[in-house]
Amino acid sequence: MDNGSASAGPARPVLEAPDIARVLTRIAHEIVERAKGADDVVLLGIPTRGVFLARRLAAKLAEITGREVPYGSLDITMYRDDLRLGPARALARTEIPPEGVDGRLVVLVDDVLFSGRTIRAALDALGDIGRPRAVQLAVLVDRGHRELPIRADYVGKNLPTSLRETVKVQLTEEDGRDGVLLGAAGAGVQTHGHSTAPVNEAPAER
């Protein structure tokens, strides 16, 4: 898409509920294949929607492997590099499974990969919790525009975007429906499910 302009108008869906279910199933199979059975996999979702996605992936992994796969959440609020630039942020919850993360394969799960700064913060937060044997990243949408050398291992959909566009992930647990919407900044689309703002005004968010 043209990085210089984005047509105004209603947001258009790029993933519907069946698409999201399908890509999560694919990602789960990819995790099993790459982890050779997922015996030591721990899923950690980044609040808010990453936690819901991690829970869904854990359920799909259990269906595939016949074993429960531990999952939890990883709050990155205090590790963000833009913390001092805006108003105070409410802390989310960090919930680490009883198995812990030491020596395990941790798969971080998030809804949208953008600048990479959120994932950098997640790696810092994870380092204060334990020492995994490896860390991988699963995202529902990769919209590009990376500012850091961070790459997702598992991607539901690569979505080339303009910086003048916004991406909104909707999940039933939070929004009452599943979907991914792409629209012009200022067209009433919430960026990554947070407050409405042009994407290029909040590059550190993802």
CSV table of N, CA and C in Angstrom, one decimal, residues 31-199:
chain,number,residue,atom,x,y,z
A,31,ILE,N,4.0,-24.6,16.0
A,31,ILE,CA,4.7,-24.7,17.3
A,31,ILE,C,5.0,-26.1,17.6
A,32,VAL,N,4.1,-27.0,17.4
A,32,VAL,CA,4.3,-28.5,17.7
A,32,VAL,C,5.4,-29.0,16.8
A,33,GLU,N,5.4,-28.6,15.5
A,33,GLU,CA,6.4,-29.1,14.6
A,33,GLU,C,7.8,-28.6,15.0
A,34,ARG,N,7.9,-27.3,15.3
A,34,ARG,CA,9.2,-26.7,15.5
A,34,ARG,C,9.7,-27.1,16.9
A,35,ALA,N,8.8,-27.3,17.9
A,35,ALA,CA,9.2,-27.7,19.2
A,35,ALA,C,9.3,-29.2,19.4
A,36,LYS,N,9.1,-29.9,18.3
A,36,LYS,CA,9.2,-31.4,18.4
A,36,LYS,C,8.3,-32.0,19.5
A,37,GLY,N,7.0,-31.5,19.5
A,37,GLY,CA,6.1,-32.1,20.4
A,37,GLY,C,5.6,-31.1,21.4
A,38,ALA,N,6.2,-30.0,21.6
A,38,ALA,CA,5.8,-29.0,22.6
A,38,ALA,C,5.8,-29.4,24.0
A,39,ASP,N,6.7,-30.4,24.3
A,39,ASP,CA,6.7,-30.9,25.7
A,39,ASP,C,7.1,-29.8,26.7
A,40,ASP,N,8.0,-28.9,26.4
A,40,ASP,CA,8.4,-27.9,27.4
A,40,ASP,C,8.0,-26.5,27.0
A,41,VAL,N,6.9,-26.4,26.2
A,41,VAL,CA,6.5,-25.1,25.8
A,41,VAL,C,5.7,-24.4,26.9
A,42,VAL,N,5.9,-23.1,27.1
A,42,VAL,CA,5.1,-22.3,28.0
A,42,VAL,C,4.7,-21.1,27.1
A,43,LEU,N,3.4,-20.8,27.1
A,43,LEU,CA,2.8,-19.6,26.4
A,43,LEU,C,2.6,-18.5,27.3
A,44,LEU,N,3.1,-17.3,27.0
A,44,LEU,CA,2.9,-16.1,27.8
A,44,LEU,C,2.3,-15.0,26.9
A,45,GLY,N,1.1,-14.6,27.2
A,45,GLY,CA,0.4,-13.6,26.4
A,45,GLY,C,0.7,-12.2,27.0
A,46,ILE,N,0.8,-11.3,26.1
A,46,ILE,CA,1.1,-9.9,26.5
A,46,ILE,C,-0.3,-9.2,26.6
A,47,PRO,N,-0.7,-8.7,27.7
A,47,PRO,CA,-2.0,-8.1,27.9
A,47,PRO,C,-2.2,-6.9,26.9
A,48,THR,N,-3.5,-6.8,26.4
A,48,THR,CA,-4.6,-7.6,26.9
A,48,THR,C,-4.9,-8.7,26.0
A,49,ARG,N,-5.0,-8.4,24.7
A,49,ARG,CA,-5.5,-9.5,23.7
A,49,ARG,C,-4.5,-10.6,23.5
A,50,GLY,N,-3.2,-10.3,23.8
A,50,GLY,CA,-2.3,-11.4,23.7
A,50,GLY,C,-2.5,-12.5,24.7
A,51,VAL,N,-3.1,-12.2,25.8
A,51,VAL,CA,-3.4,-13.2,26.8
A,51,VAL,C,-4.6,-14.1,26.3
A,52,PHE,N,-5.6,-13.5,25.7
A,52,PHE,CA,-6.7,-14.3,25.1
A,52,PHE,C,-6.2,-15.2,24.0
A,53,LEU,N,-5.3,-14.7,23.2
A,53,LEU,CA,-4.7,-15.5,22.1
A,53,LEU,C,-3.9,-16.7,22.7
A,54,ALA,N,-3.1,-16.4,23.7
A,54,ALA,CA,-2.3,-17.5,24.4
A,54,ALA,C,-3.2,-18.5,24.9
A,55,ARG,N,-4.3,-18.2,25.5
A,55,ARG,CA,-5.2,-19.2,26.1
A,55,ARG,C,-5.8,-20.0,24.9
A,56,ARG,N,-6.2,-19.4,23.8
A,56,ARG,CA,-6.7,-20.1,22.7
A,56,ARG,C,-5.7,-21.1,22.1
A,57,LEU,N,-4.4,-20.6,22.0
A,57,LEU,CA,-3.4,-21.4,21.5
A,57,LEU,C,-3.1,-22.6,22.4
A,58,ALA,N,-3.2,-22.4,23.7
A,58,ALA,CA,-3.0,-23.5,24.6
A,58,ALA,C,-4.0,-24.6,24.5
A,59,ALA,N,-5.3,-24.1,24.2
A,59,ALA,CA,-6.3,-25.1,24.0
A,59,ALA,C,-6.1,-25.9,22.7
A,60,LYS,N,-5.7,-25.2,21.7
A,60,LYS,CA,-5.4,-25.9,20.4
A,60,LYS,C,-4.2,-26.9,20.5
A,61,LEU,N,-3.2,-26.4,21.3
A,61,LEU,CA,-2.1,-27.3,21.5
A,61,LEU,C,-2.5,-28.6,22.3
A,62,ALA,N,-3.4,-28.4,23.2
A,62,ALA,CA,-3.8,-29.5,24.0
A,62,ALA,C,-4.6,-30.5,23.1
A,63,GLU,N,-5.4,-30.0,22.2
A,63,GLU,CA,-6.1,-30.8,21.2
A,63,GLU,C,-5.1,-31.6,20.4
A,64,ILE,N,-4.1,-31.0,19.9
A,64,ILE,CA,-3.1,-31.6,19.0
A,64,ILE,C,-2.2,-32.6,19.7
A,65,THR,N,-1.8,-32.3,20.9
A,65,THR,CA,-0.8,-33.1,21.6
A,65,THR,C,-1.4,-34.1,22.7
A,66,GLY,N,-2.6,-33.8,23.1
A,66,GLY,CA,-3.2,-34.6,24.1
A,66,GLY,C,-2.7,-34.2,25.5
A,67,ARG,N,-2.0,-33.1,25.6
A,67,ARG,CA,-1.4,-32.7,26.9
A,67,ARG,C,-1.8,-31.3,27.2
A,68,GLU,N,-1.9,-30.9,28.5
A,68,GLU,CA,-2.1,-29.5,28.8
A,68,GLU,C,-0.9,-28.8,28.6
A,69,VAL,N,-1.0,-27.6,28.0
A,69,VAL,CA,0.2,-26.7,27.8
A,69,VAL,C,0.0,-25.5,28.7
A,70,PRO,N,1.0,-25.3,29.5
A,70,PRO,CA,0.9,-24.1,30.5
A,70,PRO,C,0.9,-22.8,29.8
A,71,TYR,N,0.1,-21.9,30.3
A,71,TYR,CA,0.1,-20.5,29.7
A,71,TYR,C,-0.1,-19.5,30.8
A,72,GLY,N,0.2,-18.3,30.5
A,72,GLY,CA,0.0,-17.2,31.5
A,72,GLY,C,0.1,-15.9,30.8
A,73,SER,N,0.4,-14.9,31.6
A,73,SER,CA,0.4,-13.5,31.1
A,73,SER,C,1.7,-12.8,31.6
A,74,LEU,N,2.1,-11.8,30.8
A,74,LEU,CA,3.4,-11.1,31.1
A,74,LEU,C,3.1,-9.6,31.0
A,75,ASP,N,3.0,-8.9,32.1
A,75,ASP,CA,2.8,-7.5,32.1
A,75,ASP,C,4.1,-6.8,31.8
A,76,ILE,N,4.1,-5.9,30.8
A,76,ILE,CA,5.3,-5.2,30.4
A,76,ILE,C,5.3,-3.7,30.8
A,77,THR,N,4.3,-3.3,31.5
A,77,THR,CA,4.1,-1.8,31.7
A,77,THR,C,5.3,-1.1,32.2
A,78,MET,N,6.0,-1.6,33.2
A,78,MET,CA,7.1,-0.9,33.8
A,78,MET,C,8.4,-1.1,33.0
A,79,TYR,N,8.3,-1.8,31.9
A,79,TYR,CA,9.5,-2.0,31.1
A,79,TYR,C,9.4,-1.3,29.8
A,80,ARG,N,8.4,-0.5,29.6
A,80,ARG,CA,8.2,0.2,28.3
A,80,ARG,C,9.1,1.4,28.2
A,81,ASP,N,9.7,1.7,27.0
A,81,ASP,CA,10.6,2.8,26.9
A,81,ASP,C,9.9,4.1,26.7
A,82,ASP,N,8.6,4.1,26.7
A,82,ASP,CA,7.8,5.4,26.6
A,82,ASP,C,7.1,5.7,27.8
A,83,LEU,N,7.4,5.0,28.9
A,83,LEU,CA,6.6,5.1,30.2
A,83,LEU,C,6.7,6.6,30.7
A,84,ARG,N,7.8,7.2,30.5
A,84,ARG,CA,7.9,8.6,31.1
A,84,ARG,C,7.3,9.6,30.2
A,85,LEU,N,6.9,9.2,28.9
A,85,LEU,CA,6.5,10.2,28.0
A,85,LEU,C,5.0,10.5,28.0
A,86,GLY,N,4.2,9.6,28.7
A,86,GLY,CA,2.8,9.8,28.7
A,86,GLY,C,2.2,9.7,30.2
A,87,PRO,N,0.9,9.7,30.3
A,87,PRO,CA,0.3,9.6,31.6
A,87,PRO,C,0.5,8.2,32.2
A,88,ALA,N,0.3,8.1,33.5
A,88,ALA,CA,0.5,6.9,34.2
A,88,ALA,C,-0.4,5.8,33.6
A,89,ARG,N,0.2,4.6,33.5
A,89,ARG,CA,-0.5,3.5,32.9
A,89,ARG,C,-0.9,2.5,34.0
A,90,ALA,N,-2.1,1.9,33.9
A,90,ALA,CA,-2.5,0.9,34.9
A,90,ALA,C,-1.7,-0.4,34.7
A,91,LEU,N,-1.3,-1.0,35.7
A,91,LEU,CA,-0.5,-2.3,35.6
A,91,LEU,C,-1.5,-3.4,35.3
A,92,ALA,N,-1.0,-4.3,34.4
A,92,ALA,CA,-1.8,-5.5,34.1
A,92,ALA,C,-1.2,-6.6,35.0
A,93,ARG,N,-1.6,-7.8,34.7
A,93,ARG,CA,-1.2,-8.9,35.6
A,93,ARG,C,-0.2,-9.8,34.9
A,94,THR,N,0.8,-10.2,35.7
A,94,THR,CA,1.8,-11.2,35.3
A,94,THR,C,1.4,-12.5,36.0
A,95,GLU,N,1.1,-13.5,35.3
A,95,GLU,CA,0.8,-14.8,35.9
A,95,GLU,C,1.7,-15.9,35.2
A,96,ILE,N,2.6,-16.4,35.9
A,96,ILE,CA,3.5,-17.4,35.4
A,96,ILE,C,3.0,-18.8,35.9
A,97,PRO,N,2.9,-19.7,35.0
A,97,PRO,CA,2.5,-21.1,35.4
A,97,PRO,C,3.4,-21.7,36.4
A,98,PRO,N,2.8,-22.6,37.3
A,98,PRO,CA,3.7,-23.2,38.3
A,98,PRO,C,4.9,-23.8,37.8
A,99,GLU,N,4.9,-24.3,36.6
A,99,GLU,CA,6.2,-24.9,36.0
A,99,GLU,C,7.3,-23.9,35.9
A,100,GLY,N,7.0,-22.6,35.9
A,100,GLY,CA,8.0,-21.6,35.7
A,100,GLY,C,8.4,-21.5,34.2
A,101,VAL,N,9.5,-20.8,34.0
A,101,VAL,CA,10.0,-20.6,32.6
A,101,VAL,C,11.5,-21.1,32.5
A,102,ASP,N,12.1,-21.4,33.6
A,102,ASP,CA,13.5,-21.8,33.5
A,102,ASP,C,13.7,-23.1,32.7
A,103,GLY,N,14.6,-23.0,31.7
A,103,GLY,CA,14.9,-24.1,30.9
A,103,GLY,C,13.8,-24.6,29.9
A,104,ARG,N,12.8,-23.7,29.8
A,104,ARG,CA,11.7,-24.1,28.9
A,104,ARG,C,11.7,-23.2,27.7
A,105,LEU,N,10.9,-23.6,26.7
A,105,LEU,CA,10.7,-22.8,25.5
A,105,LEU,C,9.5,-21.9,25.7
A,106,VAL,N,9.7,-20.6,25.8
A,106,VAL,CA,8.7,-19.7,26.1
A,106,VAL,C,8.3,-19.1,24.7
A,107,VAL,N,7.0,-19.1,24.4
A,107,VAL,CA,6.4,-18.5,23.3
A,107,VAL,C,5.6,-17.3,23.7
A,108,LEU,N,6.1,-16.1,23.4
A,108,LEU,CA,5.4,-14.9,23.7
A,108,LEU,C,4.3,-14.7,22.7
A,109,VAL,N,3.1,-14.3,23.1
A,109,VAL,CA,2.0,-14.2,22.2
A,109,VAL,C,1.4,-12.7,22.3
A,110,ASP,N,1.3,-12.1,21.1
A,110,ASP,CA,0.7,-10.8,21.1
A,110,ASP,C,-0.3,-10.7,19.9
A,111,ASP,N,-1.1,-9.6,19.9
A,111,ASP,CA,-2.0,-9.5,18.8
A,111,ASP,C,-1.4,-8.9,17.5
A,112,VAL,N,-0.7,-7.7,17.7
A,112,VAL,CA,-0.1,-7.0,16.5
A,112,VAL,C,1.4,-6.8,16.8
A,113,LEU,N,2.2,-7.1,15.8
A,113,LEU,CA,3.6,-6.7,15.8
A,113,LEU,C,3.8,-5.5,14.9
A,114,PHE,N,4.4,-4.5,15.5
A,114,PHE,CA,4.5,-3.2,14.8
A,114,PHE,C,6.0,-2.8,14.9
A,115,SER,N,6.3,-1.8,15.8
A,115,SER,CA,7.6,-1.3,15.9
A,115,SER,C,8.6,-2.3,16.5
A,116,GLY,N,8.1,-3.2,17.3
A,116,GLY,CA,9.0,-4.2,18.0
A,116,GLY,C,9.3,-3.8,19.4
A,117,ARG,N,8.9,-2.6,19.8
A,117,ARG,CA,9.2,-2.1,21.2
A,117,ARG,C,8.5,-2.8,22.3
A,118,THR,N,7.3,-3.2,22.0
A,118,THR,CA,6.5,-4.0,23.0
A,118,THR,C,7.3,-5.3,23.3
A,119,ILE,N,7.7,-6.0,22.2
A,119,ILE,CA,8.4,-7.2,22.4
A,119,ILE,C,9.7,-7.0,23.1
A,120,ARG,N,10.4,-6.0,22.8
A,120,ARG,CA,11.7,-5.7,23.5
A,120,ARG,C,11.4,-5.5,25.0
A,121,ALA,N,10.3,-4.8,25.4
A,121,ALA,CA,9.9,-4.7,26.8
A,121,ALA,C,9.6,-6.1,27.4
A,122,ALA,N,8.9,-6.9,26.6
A,122,ALA,CA,8.5,-8.2,27.1
A,122,ALA,C,9.7,-9.1,27.3
A,123,LEU,N,10.8,-9.0,26.5
A,123,LEU,CA,12.0,-9.7,26.7
A,123,LEU,C,12.7,-9.3,28.0
A,124,ASP,N,12.7,-8.0,28.3
A,124,ASP,CA,13.2,-7.4,29.5
A,124,ASP,C,12.5,-8.0,30.7
A,125,ALA,N,11.1,-7.9,30.6
A,125,ALA,CA,10.3,-8.4,31.7
A,125,ALA,C,10.5,-9.9,32.0
A,126,LEU,N,10.6,-10.7,30.9
A,126,LEU,CA,10.9,-12.1,31.0
A,126,LEU,C,12.2,-12.4,31.6
A,127,GLY,N,13.2,-11.6,31.3
A,127,GLY,CA,14.6,-11.8,31.9
A,127,GLY,C,14.6,-11.6,33.4
A,128,ASP,N,13.6,-10.9,33.9
A,128,ASP,CA,13.6,-10.7,35.4
A,128,ASP,C,12.8,-11.8,36.1
A,129,ILE,N,12.2,-12.7,35.3
A,129,ILE,CA,11.4,-13.8,35.9
A,129,ILE,C,12.2,-15.1,35.9
A,130,GLY,N,12.9,-15.3,34.9
A,130,GLY,CA,13.6,-16.6,34.8
A,130,GLY,C,14.5,-16.6,33.6
A,131,ARG,N,15.0,-17.8,33.3
A,131,ARG,CA,16.0,-18.0,32.2
A,131,ARG,C,15.4,-19.2,31.3
A,132,PRO,N,14.6,-18.8,30.3
A,132,PRO,CA,14.2,-19.9,29.4
A,132,PRO,C,15.3,-20.4,28.5
A,133,ARG,N,15.1,-21.6,28.0
A,133,ARG,CA,16.2,-22.1,27.1
A,133,ARG,C,16.1,-21.5,25.8
A,134,ALA,N,14.9,-21.0,25.4
A,134,ALA,CA,14.7,-20.2,24.2
A,134,ALA,C,13.4,-19.4,24.3
A,135,VAL,N,13.3,-18.4,23.5
A,135,VAL,CA,12.1,-17.5,23.4
A,135,VAL,C,11.7,-17.4,22.0
A,136,GLN,N,10.4,-17.6,21.7
A,136,GLN,CA,9.9,-17.4,20.4
A,136,GLN,C,8.7,-16.4,20.4
A,137,LEU,N,8.3,-16.0,19.3
A,137,LEU,CA,7.2,-15.0,19.3
A,137,LEU,C,6.1,-15.4,18.3
A,138,ALA,N,4.9,-15.4,18.7
A,138,ALA,CA,3.7,-15.6,17.9
A,138,ALA,C,2.8,-14.4,17.9
A,139,VAL,N,2.4,-13.9,16.7
A,139,VAL,CA,1.5,-12.8,16.6
A,139,VAL,C,0.4,-13.1,15.6
A,140,LEU,N,-0.7,-12.5,15.9
A,140,LEU,CA,-1.9,-12.7,15.0
A,140,LEU,C,-1.6,-11.9,13.7
A,141,VAL,N,-1.1,-10.6,13.8
A,141,VAL,CA,-0.9,-9.8,12.7
A,141,VAL,C,0.5,-9.1,12.8
A,142,ASP,N,1.2,-9.2,11.7
A,142,ASP,CA,2.5,-8.5,11.5
A,142,ASP,C,2.2,-7.4,10.5
A,143,ARG,N,2.2,-6.1,11.0
A,143,ARG,CA,1.9,-5.0,10.1
A,143,ARG,C,3.1,-4.3,9.6
A,144,GLY,N,4.3,-4.7,9.9
A,144,GLY,CA,5.5,-4.1,9.4
A,144,GLY,C,6.0,-2.9,10.2
A,145,HIS,N,6.8,-2.1,9.6
A,145,HIS,CA,7.3,-0.8,10.2
A,145,HIS,C,8.2,-1.0,11.4
A,146,ARG,N,9.0,-2.0,11.4
A,146,ARG,CA,9.8,-2.4,12.6
A,146,ARG,C,10.9,-1.3,12.8
A,147,GLU,N,11.0,-0.9,14.1
A,147,GLU,CA,12.1,0.0,14.5
A,147,GLU,C,13.2,-0.7,15.2
A,148,LEU,N,13.0,-2.0,15.6
A,148,LEU,CA,14.0,-2.8,16.2
A,148,LEU,C,14.2,-4.1,15.5
A,149,PRO,N,15.3,-4.8,15.6
A,149,PRO,CA,15.5,-6.0,14.8
A,149,PRO,C,14.8,-7.2,15.5
A,150,ILE,N,13.5,-7.2,15.4
A,150,ILE,CA,12.7,-8.2,16.0
A,150,ILE,C,11.8,-8.8,15.0
A,151,ARG,N,11.8,-10.2,15.0
A,151,ARG,CA,11.0,-10.9,14.0
A,151,ARG,C,10.1,-12.0,14.6
A,152,ALA,N,8.9,-12.1,14.2
A,152,ALA,CA,8.0,-13.1,14.7
A,152,ALA,C,8.4,-14.5,14.1
A,153,ASP,N,8.3,-15.5,15.0
A,153,ASP,CA,8.5,-16.9,14.5
A,153,ASP,C,7.2,-17.5,13.9
A,154,TYR,N,6.1,-17.0,14.4
A,154,TYR,CA,4.8,-17.5,13.9
A,154,TYR,C,3.9,-16.3,13.7
A,155,VAL,N,3.4,-16.2,12.5
A,155,VAL,CA,2.5,-15.0,12.1
A,155,VAL,C,1.2,-15.5,11.5
A,156,GLY,N,0.1,-15.0,12.1
A,156,GLY,CA,-1.2,-15.4,11.5
A,156,GLY,C,-1.4,-14.7,10.1
A,157,LYS,N,-1.1,-13.4,10.0
A,157,LYS,CA,-1.2,-12.7,8.7
A,157,LYS,C,-0.2,-11.6,8.6
A,158,ASN,N,0.5,-11.6,7.6
A,158,ASN,CA,1.4,-10.4,7.3
A,158,ASN,C,0.5,-9.4,6.6
A,159,LEU,N,0.4,-8.2,7.1
A,159,LEU,CA,-0.5,-7.2,6.6
A,159,LEU,C,0.3,-5.9,6.3
A,160,PRO,N,0.8,-5.7,5.1
A,160,PRO,CA,1.5,-4.5,4.7
A,160,PRO,C,0.5,-3.3,5.0
A,161,THR,N,1.0,-2.3,5.7
A,161,THR,CA,0.2,-1.1,6.0
A,161,THR,C,1.0,0.2,5.8
A,162,SER,N,0.2,1.2,5.7
A,162,SER,CA,0.8,2.6,5.7
A,162,SER,C,0.8,3.1,7.2
A,163,LEU,N,1.7,3.9,7.5
A,163,LEU,CA,1.8,4.5,8.8
A,163,LEU,C,0.5,5.4,9.0
A,164,ARG,N,-0.2,5.7,8.0
A,164,ARG,CA,-1.4,6.5,8.1
A,164,ARG,C,-2.7,5.6,8.3
A,165,GLU,N,-2.4,4.3,8.5
A,165,GLU,CA,-3.5,3.4,8.8
A,165,GLU,C,-3.5,2.9,10.2
A,166,THR,N,-4.6,2.4,10.6
A,166,THR,CA,-4.7,1.7,11.9
A,166,THR,C,-5.1,0.3,11.8
A,167,VAL,N,-4.7,-0.5,12.7
A,167,VAL,CA,-5.1,-1.9,12.8
A,167,VAL,C,-5.8,-2.2,14.1
A,168,LYS,N,-7.0,-2.7,14.1
A,168,LYS,CA,-7.7,-3.1,15.3
A,168,LYS,C,-8.0,-4.6,15.3
A,169,VAL,N,-7.5,-5.2,16.4
A,169,VAL,CA,-7.8,-6.6,16.6
A,169,VAL,C,-9.0,-6.7,17.6
A,170,GLN,N,-10.0,-7.4,17.2
A,170,GLN,CA,-11.2,-7.6,18.1
A,170,GLN,C,-11.2,-9.1,18.4
A,171,LEU,N,-11.4,-9.4,19.7
A,171,LEU,CA,-11.5,-10.7,20.2
A,171,LEU,C,-12.8,-10.8,21.1
A,172,THR,N,-13.4,-11.9,21.0
A,172,THR,CA,-14.7,-12.1,21.7
A,172,THR,C,-14.6,-11.8,23.2
A,173,GLU,N,-13.5,-12.3,23.8
A,173,GLU,CA,-13.4,-12.1,25.2
A,173,GLU,C,-13.4,-10.6,25.7
A,174,GLU,N,-12.9,-9.8,24.8
A,174,GLU,CA,-12.8,-8.3,25.1
A,174,GLU,C,-13.8,-7.5,24.4
A,175,ASP,N,-14.1,-7.9,23.1
A,175,ASP,CA,-14.9,-7.0,22.3
A,175,ASP,C,-16.2,-7.6,21.8
A,176,GLY,N,-16.5,-8.8,22.2
A,176,GLY,CA,-17.8,-9.4,21.8
A,176,GLY,C,-17.8,-10.1,20.5
A,177,ARG,N,-16.7,-10.0,19.7
A,177,ARG,CA,-16.6,-10.6,18.4
A,177,ARG,C,-15.1,-10.7,18.0
A,178,ASP,N,-14.9,-11.6,17.0
A,178,ASP,CA,-13.6,-11.8,16.5
A,178,ASP,C,-13.4,-11.1,15.2
A,179,GLY,N,-12.3,-10.4,15.0
A,179,GLY,CA,-12.0,-9.8,13.7
A,179,GLY,C,-10.8,-8.9,13.7
A,180,VAL,N,-10.3,-8.6,12.6
A,180,VAL,CA,-9.2,-7.7,12.4
A,180,VAL,C,-9.6,-6.6,11.4
A,181,LEU,N,-9.5,-5.4,11.8
A,181,LEU,CA,-10.0,-4.3,10.9
A,181,LEU,C,-8.8,-3.4,10.5
A,182,LEU,N,-8.8,-2.9,9.3
A,182,LEU,CA,-7.8,-2.0,8.8
A,182,LEU,C,-8.5,-0.7,8.3
A,183,GLY,N,-8.1,0.4,8.8
A,183,GLY,CA,-8.7,1.7,8.4
A,183,GLY,C,-7.8,2.8,8.4
A,184,ALA,N,-8.2,4.0,8.0
A,184,ALA,CA,-7.4,5.2,8.0
A,184,ALA,C,-7.4,5.7,9.4
A,185,ALA,N,-6.2,6.3,9.7
A,185,ALA,CA,-6.1,7.0,11.0
A,185,ALA,C,-7.2,8.0,11.2
A,186,GLY,N,-7.8,8.1,12.3
A,186,GLY,CA,-8.8,9.1,12.5
A,186,GLY,C,-10.2,8.7,12.0
A,187,ALA,N,-10.3,7.4,11.5
A,187,ALA,CA,-11.6,7.0,11.0
A,187,ALA,C,-12.3,6.2,12.0
A,188,GLY,N,-12.0,6.3,13.3
A,188,GLY,CA,-12.7,5.7,14.3
A,188,GLY,C,-12.3,4.3,14.6
A,189,VAL,N,-11.1,3.9,14.1
A,189,VAL,CA,-10.5,2.6,14.4
A,189,VAL,C,-9.5,2.7,15.5
A,190,GLN,N,-9.7,1.9,16.5
A,190,GLN,CA,-8.8,1.9,17.6
A,190,GLN,C,-7.5,1.2,17.2
A,191,THR,N,-6.4,1.8,17.4
A,191,THR,CA,-5.1,1.2,17.1
A,191,THR,C,-4.8,0.1,18.1
A,192,HIS,N,-4.7,-1.1,17.6
A,192,HIS,CA,-4.4,-2.3,18.4
A,192,HIS,C,-5.3,-2.5,19.5
A,193,GLY,N,-6.5,-2.0,19.4
A,193,GLY,CA,-7.5,-2.1,20.5
A,193,GLY,C,-7.3,-1.2,21.6
A,194,HIS,N,-6.5,-0.1,21.5
A,194,HIS,CA,-6.3,0.9,22.5
A,194,HIS,C,-7.0,2.2,22.1
A,195,SER,N,-6.6,3.3,22.6
A,195,SER,CA,-7.3,4.5,22.3
A,195,SER,C,-7.1,4.9,20.8
A,196,THR,N,-8.1,5.6,20.3
A,196,THR,CA,-8.1,6.0,18.9
A,196,THR,C,-7.0,7.0,18.7
A,197,ALA,N,-6.1,6.8,17.8
A,197,ALA,CA,-5.0,7.7,17.5
A,197,ALA,C,-4.4,7.3,16.2
A,198,PRO,N,-3.8,8.3,15.4
A,198,PRO,CA,-3.1,7.9,14.3
A,198,PRO,C,-1.9,7.0,14.6
A,199,VAL,N,-1.6,6.0,13.8
A,199,VAL,CA,-0.6,5.1,14.2
A,199,VAL,C,0.8,5.8,14.3
